[in-house]
Every structure is written in structure tokens, then in C-alpha cells.
Amino acid sequence: MKLRNDLRLTTVLGTGVFLICVLILPLFQDNYSVILTILIFGSLISVVIILSPTLRKMSAKMNISPVDGFTVEWDAVSRQPIRTILPKHPTNSTRNLEALRLTNEGRELVSKKTSNHRVDLTPALKKFQEAARLDETYWEPRINIAQILLLTGKLKDAYAESEAIRVAFRHVPLAYAKAGLIAARVIEQTVFKEDSETKRQNRFAQIIGILEDNLAHCPGHLTTMTSLGRAKLLAGANVDEMREFLDNAHQNPEFAKEFKKALISDNLLQKFNSQFPGHYEDE
């Protein structure tokens, strides 16, 4: 409802800006280049104003410059994509030295994104694509391609690529698990505060299903376990279900630390402690 009201307001404002641009055109009736410039920028600014509530919802940054024109820079809500592209202990399942070189160069380019959100990821994407072309059995660049698609807001493409990886590398547990994390993250980007409870629950049911499938293929995968615990919490899992999950997950000595970090990152620690006391209050 709030989004709909915001759209109505911005539609009025955007239309008003465009009409003002049209009304001042007679002042420049002998200068067609100025008239064209006013019409173009008036249209762009109107579109930006009208769509701004939707763009804010999708975590986009809008820029207008004389050099680049009108651009939209998309950012995924979660920090997870960066962490997955740049794992602490990266693997490389290829003997193709050129593919390996390209992948490492792509990783280096992506690493700059962590400190500078305006870094263009297109060169890194091209390097990963070329590496994947050189060795079709090399799954790591495929994961990075899907992650960059997610980071740049191309959600449908990211989901399609992650599903393709899960099919092509279903017998490679780590590849399957990482691709599943991307698919789950894509779905999470479509969950909004304005959604009905039914729609929200359906989305989280999909996410939980993917993550549980991950663990079936790659038992004990720590990132999947922490993501699953977080998803269950956000989905409003009942106390017994959540406690059973936590009892099993805490058998992994690394889980408690990583899960707490994930809760803090998403400002969920207080919510978790209020519902499941006795886990992290004294740590």
C-alpha cells in the first residue's frame, strides 16, 4: 500500500517536472539542440522521479552525469555475494593455466568492489566468462558469473545461471552448494516488507527448500547452515523446529561463531536472543 501511494505521488511530481520542461520550450524556439536537450533530460528526470519508490525498493543508486548520461547502479542487499566470490580458501578445479589466470584476475577486480562500490564489474565478468569457455569443467568462474549477475541486479539471469550450475555440476558438492546459495539469495531479493504474509512465507519456504537440498548434497557446508538458520528465523519457524535445527547445527564447532556473525550483520541478534535465549547472550 505504501509503495502504491508513493508511486502516485511521484507520478504527479514527475509529470509536473515534464510539463514545466514543455512549457519553457518556446523560450528556445530557435535553438533546436537546446530544445532536444531539455526534452531528453526532462524525460529522464521525470522517469527517475516516477520510478524512485520502486528503485529504492530494489536497492538501486541512480546517477545522471553529462558524460555517462542516466545510469542505475544496482546492489544486492546482502554482503554474501562478495564473500562467496572471494572465499577464505578458494578452490580451483582446472589444469588450464589460462583459465586459472583469468579467474584470479577476475577475483582481483572484484576485491576492489568491497572497498569501492562504484567499481565496474563488467571486466571481471568478461574474464570469468572467458575462463569458463576455456574449460567447461571449471565450475568456479561459473559461480562468480552468477554472483556478479546477482550483484548487478540481473536477478533472472543470476537464478538461471545458478540453476544451470546445479544441473551441470550436481555431482560436485561444493559447486552445487554455492550455486544453491546464489539461487536462495536471488529469491530473498524478491521479499519485501509490503508483501503479504502468505507471499513472504512462500518465498522463504522456497529458500529453505533450496538450502536443505544443499545440505543433502554437501553435508556440513557451513555457509549453507548459517544461511538456513537465518532463513528459518526470518520465516518465523516454530520454536521446536528451530531448536532442533540449532541442536544439530551446533555439532559443527564453527557454526556458533559464524551464525552469530550473520545475525549481527543483519541486525537479527536481539530478535534471536529474545526468541531463543541461552545461546549467545553471554558470549
XYZ file of C-alpha atoms in Angstrom:
283
model
C 0.000 0.000 0.000
C 2.802 2.425 0.905
C 4.573 1.679 -2.359
C 1.362 2.353 -4.316
C 0.847 5.684 -2.549
C 4.463 6.671 -3.143
C 4.089 5.864 -6.833
C 1.008 8.060 -7.083
C 2.875 10.974 -5.520
C 5.974 10.570 -7.665
C 3.836 10.202 -10.795
C 2.293 13.614 -10.092
C 5.707 15.147 -9.380
C 7.347 13.539 -12.401
C 4.542 14.645 -14.706
C 4.782 18.153 -13.280
C 8.513 18.340 -13.996
C 7.961 17.202 -17.581
C 5.186 19.752 -18.123
C 7.434 22.517 -16.835
C 10.077 21.462 -19.358
C 7.486 21.547 -22.155
C 6.251 24.999 -21.093
C 9.727 26.555 -21.278
C 10.438 25.201 -24.767
C 9.017 28.321 -26.535
C 11.811 30.335 -24.914
C 14.281 28.430 -27.089
C 12.222 28.091 -30.281
C 15.183 28.993 -32.492
C 17.631 26.628 -30.860
C 16.692 23.038 -31.664
C 19.679 21.492 -29.869
C 18.656 23.158 -26.599
C 15.032 22.071 -27.098
C 16.141 18.475 -27.701
C 18.395 18.541 -24.629
C 15.580 19.878 -22.436
C 13.168 17.198 -23.702
C 15.663 14.370 -23.142
C 16.725 15.425 -19.650
C 13.162 16.368 -18.722
C 12.000 12.891 -19.734
C 14.825 11.163 -17.871
C 14.333 13.177 -14.700
C 10.578 12.528 -14.830
C 11.132 8.785 -15.218
C 13.615 8.768 -12.312
C 11.141 10.629 -10.077
C 8.222 8.385 -11.022
C 10.161 5.135 -10.543
C 12.142 6.210 -7.482
C 9.994 4.234 -4.950
C 10.475 1.039 -6.958
C 14.178 1.677 -7.419
C 14.644 2.305 -3.707
C 12.853 -0.947 -3.013
C 15.265 -2.767 -5.293
C 18.353 -1.109 -3.709
C 19.421 0.915 -6.736
C 21.544 4.032 -6.968
C 20.603 6.490 -9.721
C 23.148 8.755 -11.375
C 22.843 11.470 -14.004
C 26.015 12.967 -15.452
C 26.894 14.889 -18.644
C 29.437 12.185 -19.517
C 27.614 8.931 -18.718
C 24.027 10.140 -19.019
C 21.445 8.308 -16.913
C 22.697 5.175 -15.178
C 21.344 2.892 -12.460
C 23.813 1.083 -10.215
C 22.284 -1.982 -8.567
C 23.466 -3.524 -5.328
C 22.332 -6.777 -3.755
C 21.031 -6.278 -0.220
C 23.317 -8.835 1.354
C 27.102 -8.883 1.641
C 27.016 -12.626 0.971
C 27.741 -12.435 -2.799
C 31.113 -10.753 -2.214
C 32.051 -13.313 0.428
C 31.168 -16.164 -1.896
C 33.149 -14.791 -4.841
C 36.112 -14.219 -2.557
C 36.117 -17.237 -0.198
C 38.760 -17.504 2.505
C 40.065 -20.691 0.915
C 39.330 -20.552 -2.850
C 39.376 -23.743 -4.864
C 40.372 -24.151 -8.496
C 39.196 -27.280 -10.294
C 41.157 -26.727 -13.511
C 44.528 -27.507 -15.031
C 44.062 -24.873 -17.709
C 46.579 -22.207 -16.725
C 44.981 -19.522 -18.873
C 41.556 -20.160 -17.358
C 43.126 -20.039 -13.894
C 44.907 -16.768 -14.689
C 41.704 -15.143 -15.935
C 39.768 -16.295 -12.869
C 42.370 -14.920 -10.475
C 42.414 -11.622 -12.350
C 38.621 -11.518 -12.119
C 38.794 -12.142 -8.380
C 41.276 -9.313 -8.001
C 38.941 -6.930 -9.823
C 36.004 -7.990 -7.654
C 38.062 -7.489 -4.487
C 38.162 -3.760 -5.278
C 34.337 -3.727 -5.127
C 34.465 -4.428 -1.393
C 36.080 -1.037 -0.725
C 34.683 0.933 -3.658
C 31.046 0.275 -4.580
C 31.431 2.215 -7.847
C 33.882 -0.289 -9.332
C 32.610 -1.586 -12.677
C 32.270 -5.379 -12.517
C 31.955 -5.818 -16.303
C 35.696 -6.514 -16.876
C 35.654 -9.149 -14.138
C 32.541 -10.731 -15.630
C 34.244 -10.999 -19.034
C 37.275 -12.681 -17.503
C 35.122 -15.238 -15.708
C 33.130 -15.898 -18.887
C 36.307 -16.471 -20.889
C 37.716 -18.770 -18.184
C 34.517 -20.834 -18.196
C 34.675 -21.046 -22.001
C 38.267 -22.308 -21.919
C 37.405 -25.143 -19.510
C 33.780 -26.243 -19.333
C 34.556 -28.432 -16.310
C 35.863 -25.443 -14.332
C 32.929 -24.524 -12.117
C 34.453 -21.706 -10.028
C 34.187 -18.987 -12.724
C 30.598 -20.077 -13.374
C 29.804 -19.404 -9.716
C 31.426 -15.985 -9.996
C 29.423 -15.184 -13.136
C 26.189 -15.946 -11.298
C 27.307 -13.870 -8.302
C 28.151 -10.833 -10.439
C 24.760 -11.101 -12.134
C 23.216 -11.045 -8.667
C 25.357 -8.114 -7.533
C 24.371 -6.075 -10.578
C 20.664 -6.702 -10.110
C 20.166 -9.147 -13.012
C 18.182 -11.485 -10.818
C 16.568 -13.667 -13.513
C 19.931 -14.253 -15.189
C 21.606 -14.970 -11.859
C 18.950 -17.516 -10.947
C 19.107 -19.184 -14.379
C 22.894 -19.446 -14.189
C 22.818 -20.861 -10.662
C 20.281 -23.494 -11.685
C 22.370 -24.384 -14.739
C 25.382 -24.879 -12.473
C 23.374 -27.148 -10.170
C 22.430 -29.292 -13.147
C 25.880 -29.379 -14.770
C 27.792 -29.941 -11.504
C 25.271 -31.885 -9.433
C 27.996 -34.422 -8.591
C 30.343 -31.706 -7.287
C 29.065 -30.992 -3.741
C 30.763 -27.614 -3.245
C 29.685 -26.289 -6.647
C 26.132 -27.453 -6.010
C 26.049 -25.824 -2.578
C 27.455 -22.474 -3.730
C 25.061 -22.338 -6.663
C 22.203 -23.110 -4.293
C 23.232 -20.191 -2.086
C 23.016 -17.874 -5.089
C 19.573 -19.174 -6.030
C 18.386 -18.693 -2.452
C 19.800 -15.174 -2.332
C 18.063 -14.273 -5.593
C 14.721 -15.334 -4.135
C 15.414 -13.320 -0.984
C 15.849 -10.191 -3.106
C 12.175 -10.568 -4.073
C 10.934 -10.496 -0.460
C 9.683 -7.044 0.550
C 8.131 -5.527 3.660
C 4.984 -4.688 1.704
C 4.369 -8.350 0.784
C 1.506 -10.271 2.299
C 2.422 -12.810 4.965
C 1.396 -15.645 2.635
C 3.653 -14.448 -0.173
C 6.513 -13.915 2.238
C 6.135 -17.389 3.744
C 6.060 -18.959 0.260
C 9.300 -17.217 -0.671
C 11.046 -18.349 2.497
C 9.734 -21.879 2.002
C 11.489 -21.882 -1.391
C 14.689 -20.591 0.179
C 14.613 -23.158 2.974
C 13.945 -25.940 0.470
C 16.985 -24.952 -1.615
C 19.247 -24.731 1.428
C 18.097 -28.071 2.812
C 18.756 -29.579 -0.615
C 22.231 -28.038 -0.418
C 22.955 -29.859 2.828
C 21.701 -33.119 1.352
C 24.294 -32.777 -1.425
C 27.034 -31.161 0.671
C 26.580 -32.187 4.336
C 28.057 -29.802 6.877
C 28.556 -26.911 4.442
C 28.975 -24.087 6.942
C 27.703 -21.161 4.852
C 24.595 -23.131 3.930
C 23.987 -24.000 7.581
C 24.245 -20.386 8.723
C 22.059 -19.235 5.833
C 19.469 -21.885 6.651
C 19.336 -20.858 10.308
C 18.887 -17.237 9.284
C 16.165 -18.151 6.770
C 14.285 -20.198 9.350
C 14.431 -17.298 11.800
C 13.154 -14.811 9.205
C 10.450 -17.257 8.147
C 9.166 -17.453 11.704
C 9.905 -21.137 12.235
C 8.290 -22.560 15.346
C 10.394 -22.919 18.473
C 10.682 -26.711 18.357
C 11.777 -26.733 14.714
C 14.347 -24.012 15.332
C 15.738 -25.678 18.439
C 16.093 -28.994 16.624
C 17.991 -27.247 13.828
C 20.258 -25.440 16.304
C 21.000 -28.618 18.271
C 22.125 -30.353 15.081
C 24.000 -27.331 13.697
C 25.953 -26.704 16.896
C 27.638 -30.082 16.430
C 29.794 -28.181 13.948
C 32.282 -26.276 16.166
C 32.418 -23.360 13.712
C 28.670 -22.861 13.440
C 28.072 -20.801 16.586
C 30.656 -18.175 15.640
C 29.540 -17.896 12.012
C 25.833 -17.871 12.820
C 26.299 -15.138 15.401
C 28.257 -13.060 12.850
C 25.427 -13.487 10.345
C 22.835 -12.438 12.930
C 24.833 -9.341 13.860
C 25.357 -8.434 10.203
C 21.601 -8.472 9.591
C 20.662 -6.875 12.949
C 18.904 -10.084 13.974
C 20.857 -10.968 17.120
C 18.422 -9.268 19.516
C 15.446 -10.893 17.772
C 17.153 -14.286 18.008
C 18.087 -13.897 21.685
C 14.550 -12.862 22.604
C 13.104 -15.987 20.975
C 15.863 -18.470 21.786
C 17.623 -17.393 24.990
C 20.677 -19.214 26.239
C 22.740 -19.313 23.057
C 24.637 -16.066 22.555
C 23.786 -13.618 25.350
C 26.910 -14.332 27.388
C 29.366 -14.678 24.519
